[in-house]
Amino acid sequence: MPIYSVKTTASQERTVADMIASKEMAEIHAVLAPDQLTSYVMVEADNDAIIRRVLEEVPHARGLVEGPGGEAGQSSMSEVEHFLSPTPDVEGIAEGDIVELIAGPFKGEKAQVQRIDEGKDQVTVELYEATVPIPVTVRGDQIRVLDSDER
């Protein structure tokens, strides 16, 4: 089954995907609006003609991405499957990194990463400004790594 890329207005990917999915047409099998892909929506459909017809009624949809010959560009499942598996929030965080807590009771505090538990998607940090070192375990989405010049 071919997968087509639909160009959208910036920040309207979810809206376009929801509108395409709401058409409930048998020829359209799946719609994907991955967070990592800005201004594009992936649509699995029987052919490009059905998508073109649906896009005429969808605001913020700019049209299909076309290949070199002017035909609709197609993707295979292998090209989009990395969008289907979620990435852990602790990806890109290393032990020793300086982070800022962005949620929870210690919000706004700076800390140093001591341990990473990828299975549980948690990070144990040690608060910087505490007089006694306090290890705190938080979820990976509750911290943000500070710029490299602050490391």
Short mmCIF file of C-alpha atoms in Angstrom, two decimals:
data_model
loop_
_atom_site.label_atom_id
_atom_site.label_comp_id
_atom_site.label_asym_id
_atom_site.label_seq_id
_atom_site.Cartn_x
_atom_site.Cartn_y
_atom_site.Cartn_z
CA MET A 1 0.00 0.00 0.00
CA PRO A 2 1.60 3.33 -1.02
CA ILE A 3 2.10 6.13 1.50
CA TYR A 4 1.79 9.69 0.21
CA SER A 5 3.18 12.90 1.71
CA VAL A 6 0.82 15.85 2.01
CA LYS A 7 2.29 19.35 2.38
CA THR A 8 0.49 21.46 5.00
CA THR A 9 0.61 24.94 6.47
CA ALA A 10 3.12 25.09 9.34
CA SER A 11 1.66 24.04 12.72
CA GLN A 12 -1.51 22.71 11.08
CA GLU A 13 -0.37 19.09 10.67
CA ARG A 14 -2.73 17.69 13.32
CA THR A 15 -5.69 19.67 11.97
CA VAL A 16 -5.11 18.43 8.43
CA ALA A 17 -4.60 14.83 9.61
CA ASP A 18 -7.82 14.95 11.67
CA MET A 19 -9.80 16.37 8.75
CA ILE A 20 -8.50 13.73 6.34
CA ALA A 21 -9.26 10.97 8.85
CA SER A 22 -12.76 12.36 9.48
CA LYS A 23 -13.68 11.77 5.81
CA GLU A 24 -13.94 8.03 6.63
CA MET A 25 -13.31 6.83 3.09
CA ALA A 26 -12.55 3.16 2.49
CA GLU A 27 -9.71 4.08 0.11
CA ILE A 28 -7.82 5.96 2.87
CA HIS A 29 -6.35 3.48 5.33
CA ALA A 30 -4.21 5.56 7.72
CA VAL A 31 -3.15 9.14 8.46
CA LEU A 32 -0.01 10.05 10.41
CA ALA A 33 1.14 13.48 11.64
CA PRO A 34 4.47 12.80 13.41
CA ASP A 35 5.78 15.52 15.74
CA GLN A 36 9.25 15.23 14.18
CA LEU A 37 7.95 16.13 10.70
CA THR A 38 7.00 19.78 10.32
CA SER A 39 4.50 20.81 7.62
CA TYR A 40 3.85 17.26 6.38
CA VAL A 41 1.26 14.55 6.95
CA MET A 42 1.65 10.96 5.77
CA VAL A 43 -1.41 9.27 4.23
CA GLU A 44 -1.75 5.60 3.34
CA ALA A 45 -4.26 5.26 0.50
CA ASP A 46 -5.14 3.16 -2.52
CA ASN A 47 -4.11 5.89 -4.99
CA ASP A 48 -3.22 9.57 -5.21
CA ALA A 49 -6.47 10.56 -6.97
CA ILE A 50 -8.55 9.91 -3.85
CA ILE A 51 -6.19 12.02 -1.73
CA ARG A 52 -6.26 14.88 -4.25
CA ARG A 53 -10.08 14.82 -4.15
CA VAL A 54 -10.13 14.89 -0.32
CA LEU A 55 -7.52 17.68 -0.13
CA GLU A 56 -9.75 20.02 -2.13
CA GLU A 57 -12.04 20.20 0.93
CA VAL A 58 -9.31 20.42 3.60
CA PRO A 59 -8.09 23.88 4.62
CA HIS A 60 -4.35 24.20 5.36
CA ALA A 61 -3.55 21.29 3.02
CA ARG A 62 -1.24 22.54 0.29
CA GLY A 63 -1.26 19.39 -1.84
CA LEU A 64 0.67 16.21 -2.47
CA VAL A 65 4.43 16.15 -2.63
CA GLU A 66 5.28 15.29 -6.20
CA GLY A 67 8.10 13.20 -7.56
CA PRO A 68 10.51 14.20 -10.35
CA GLY A 69 8.09 13.21 -13.13
CA GLY A 70 5.16 15.22 -11.73
CA GLU A 71 3.42 12.13 -10.33
CA ALA A 72 2.61 11.87 -6.64
CA GLY A 73 5.66 10.95 -4.61
CA GLN A 74 5.26 7.69 -2.73
CA SER A 75 6.99 6.37 0.36
CA SER A 76 7.30 2.83 1.57
CA MET A 77 6.51 1.54 5.05
CA SER A 78 10.23 1.13 5.76
CA GLU A 79 10.73 4.89 5.18
CA VAL A 80 8.08 5.92 7.72
CA GLU A 81 8.18 3.14 10.33
CA HIS A 82 10.62 5.07 12.55
CA PHE A 83 7.80 7.60 13.09
CA LEU A 84 5.57 4.81 14.43
CA SER A 85 7.67 3.82 17.45
CA PRO A 86 7.89 6.40 20.23
CA THR A 87 11.33 7.61 21.28
CA PRO A 88 12.06 7.59 25.01
CA ASP A 89 12.14 10.99 26.71
CA VAL A 90 15.60 10.22 28.12
CA GLU A 91 17.12 9.85 24.64
CA GLY A 92 19.87 12.43 24.16
CA ILE A 93 20.53 12.81 27.89
CA ALA A 94 23.87 11.62 29.24
CA GLU A 95 25.24 11.14 32.74
CA GLY A 96 26.95 14.31 33.91
CA ASP A 97 24.70 16.61 31.84
CA ILE A 98 23.48 19.78 33.49
CA VAL A 99 19.68 19.95 33.26
CA GLU A 100 16.85 22.17 34.42
CA LEU A 101 13.78 20.66 36.04
CA ILE A 102 10.74 21.95 34.15
CA ALA A 103 7.98 20.31 36.24
CA GLY A 104 7.33 19.05 39.73
CA PRO A 105 8.22 20.46 43.14
CA PHE A 106 11.78 21.38 42.09
CA LYS A 107 10.70 23.26 38.93
CA GLY A 108 13.31 25.82 37.87
CA GLU A 109 16.17 24.12 39.75
CA LYS A 110 19.38 23.14 38.00
CA ALA A 111 20.76 19.66 38.54
CA GLN A 112 23.38 17.22 37.29
CA VAL A 113 22.36 13.87 35.83
CA GLN A 114 23.62 10.98 37.97
CA ARG A 115 21.82 7.96 36.50
CA ILE A 116 19.51 7.18 33.56
CA ASP A 117 16.92 4.39 33.59
CA GLU A 118 15.83 4.00 29.96
CA GLY A 119 13.44 1.14 30.78
CA LYS A 120 11.39 3.31 33.10
CA ASP A 121 12.13 6.54 31.16
CA GLN A 122 13.44 8.14 34.36
CA VAL A 123 16.50 10.17 35.29
CA THR A 124 18.10 10.53 38.72
CA VAL A 125 19.59 13.99 39.20
CA GLU A 126 21.42 15.75 42.01
CA LEU A 127 20.26 19.29 42.74
CA TYR A 128 22.95 21.96 42.36
CA GLU A 129 21.96 24.58 44.89
CA ALA A 130 21.14 22.16 47.71
CA THR A 131 23.50 22.36 50.72
CA VAL A 132 23.26 18.58 51.08
CA PRO A 133 23.33 16.57 47.82
CA ILE A 134 19.81 15.28 47.25
CA PRO A 135 19.25 12.65 44.56
CA VAL A 136 15.86 13.16 42.91
CA THR A 137 14.33 10.75 40.39
CA VAL A 138 12.11 12.38 37.75
CA ARG A 139 10.49 11.38 34.48
CA GLY A 140 12.44 12.14 31.33
CA ASP A 141 9.85 14.65 30.14
CA GLN A 142 10.28 16.74 33.32
CA ILE A 143 13.78 17.94 32.49
CA ARG A 144 15.49 19.82 29.71
CA VAL A 145 19.18 19.71 28.94
CA LEU A 146 20.76 23.15 29.14
CA ASP A 147 22.93 24.53 26.36
CA SER A 148 26.44 23.15 25.98
CA ASP A 149 28.00 26.44 27.14
CA GLU A 150 26.32 25.90 30.54
CA ARG A 151 27.60 22.33 30.90
#
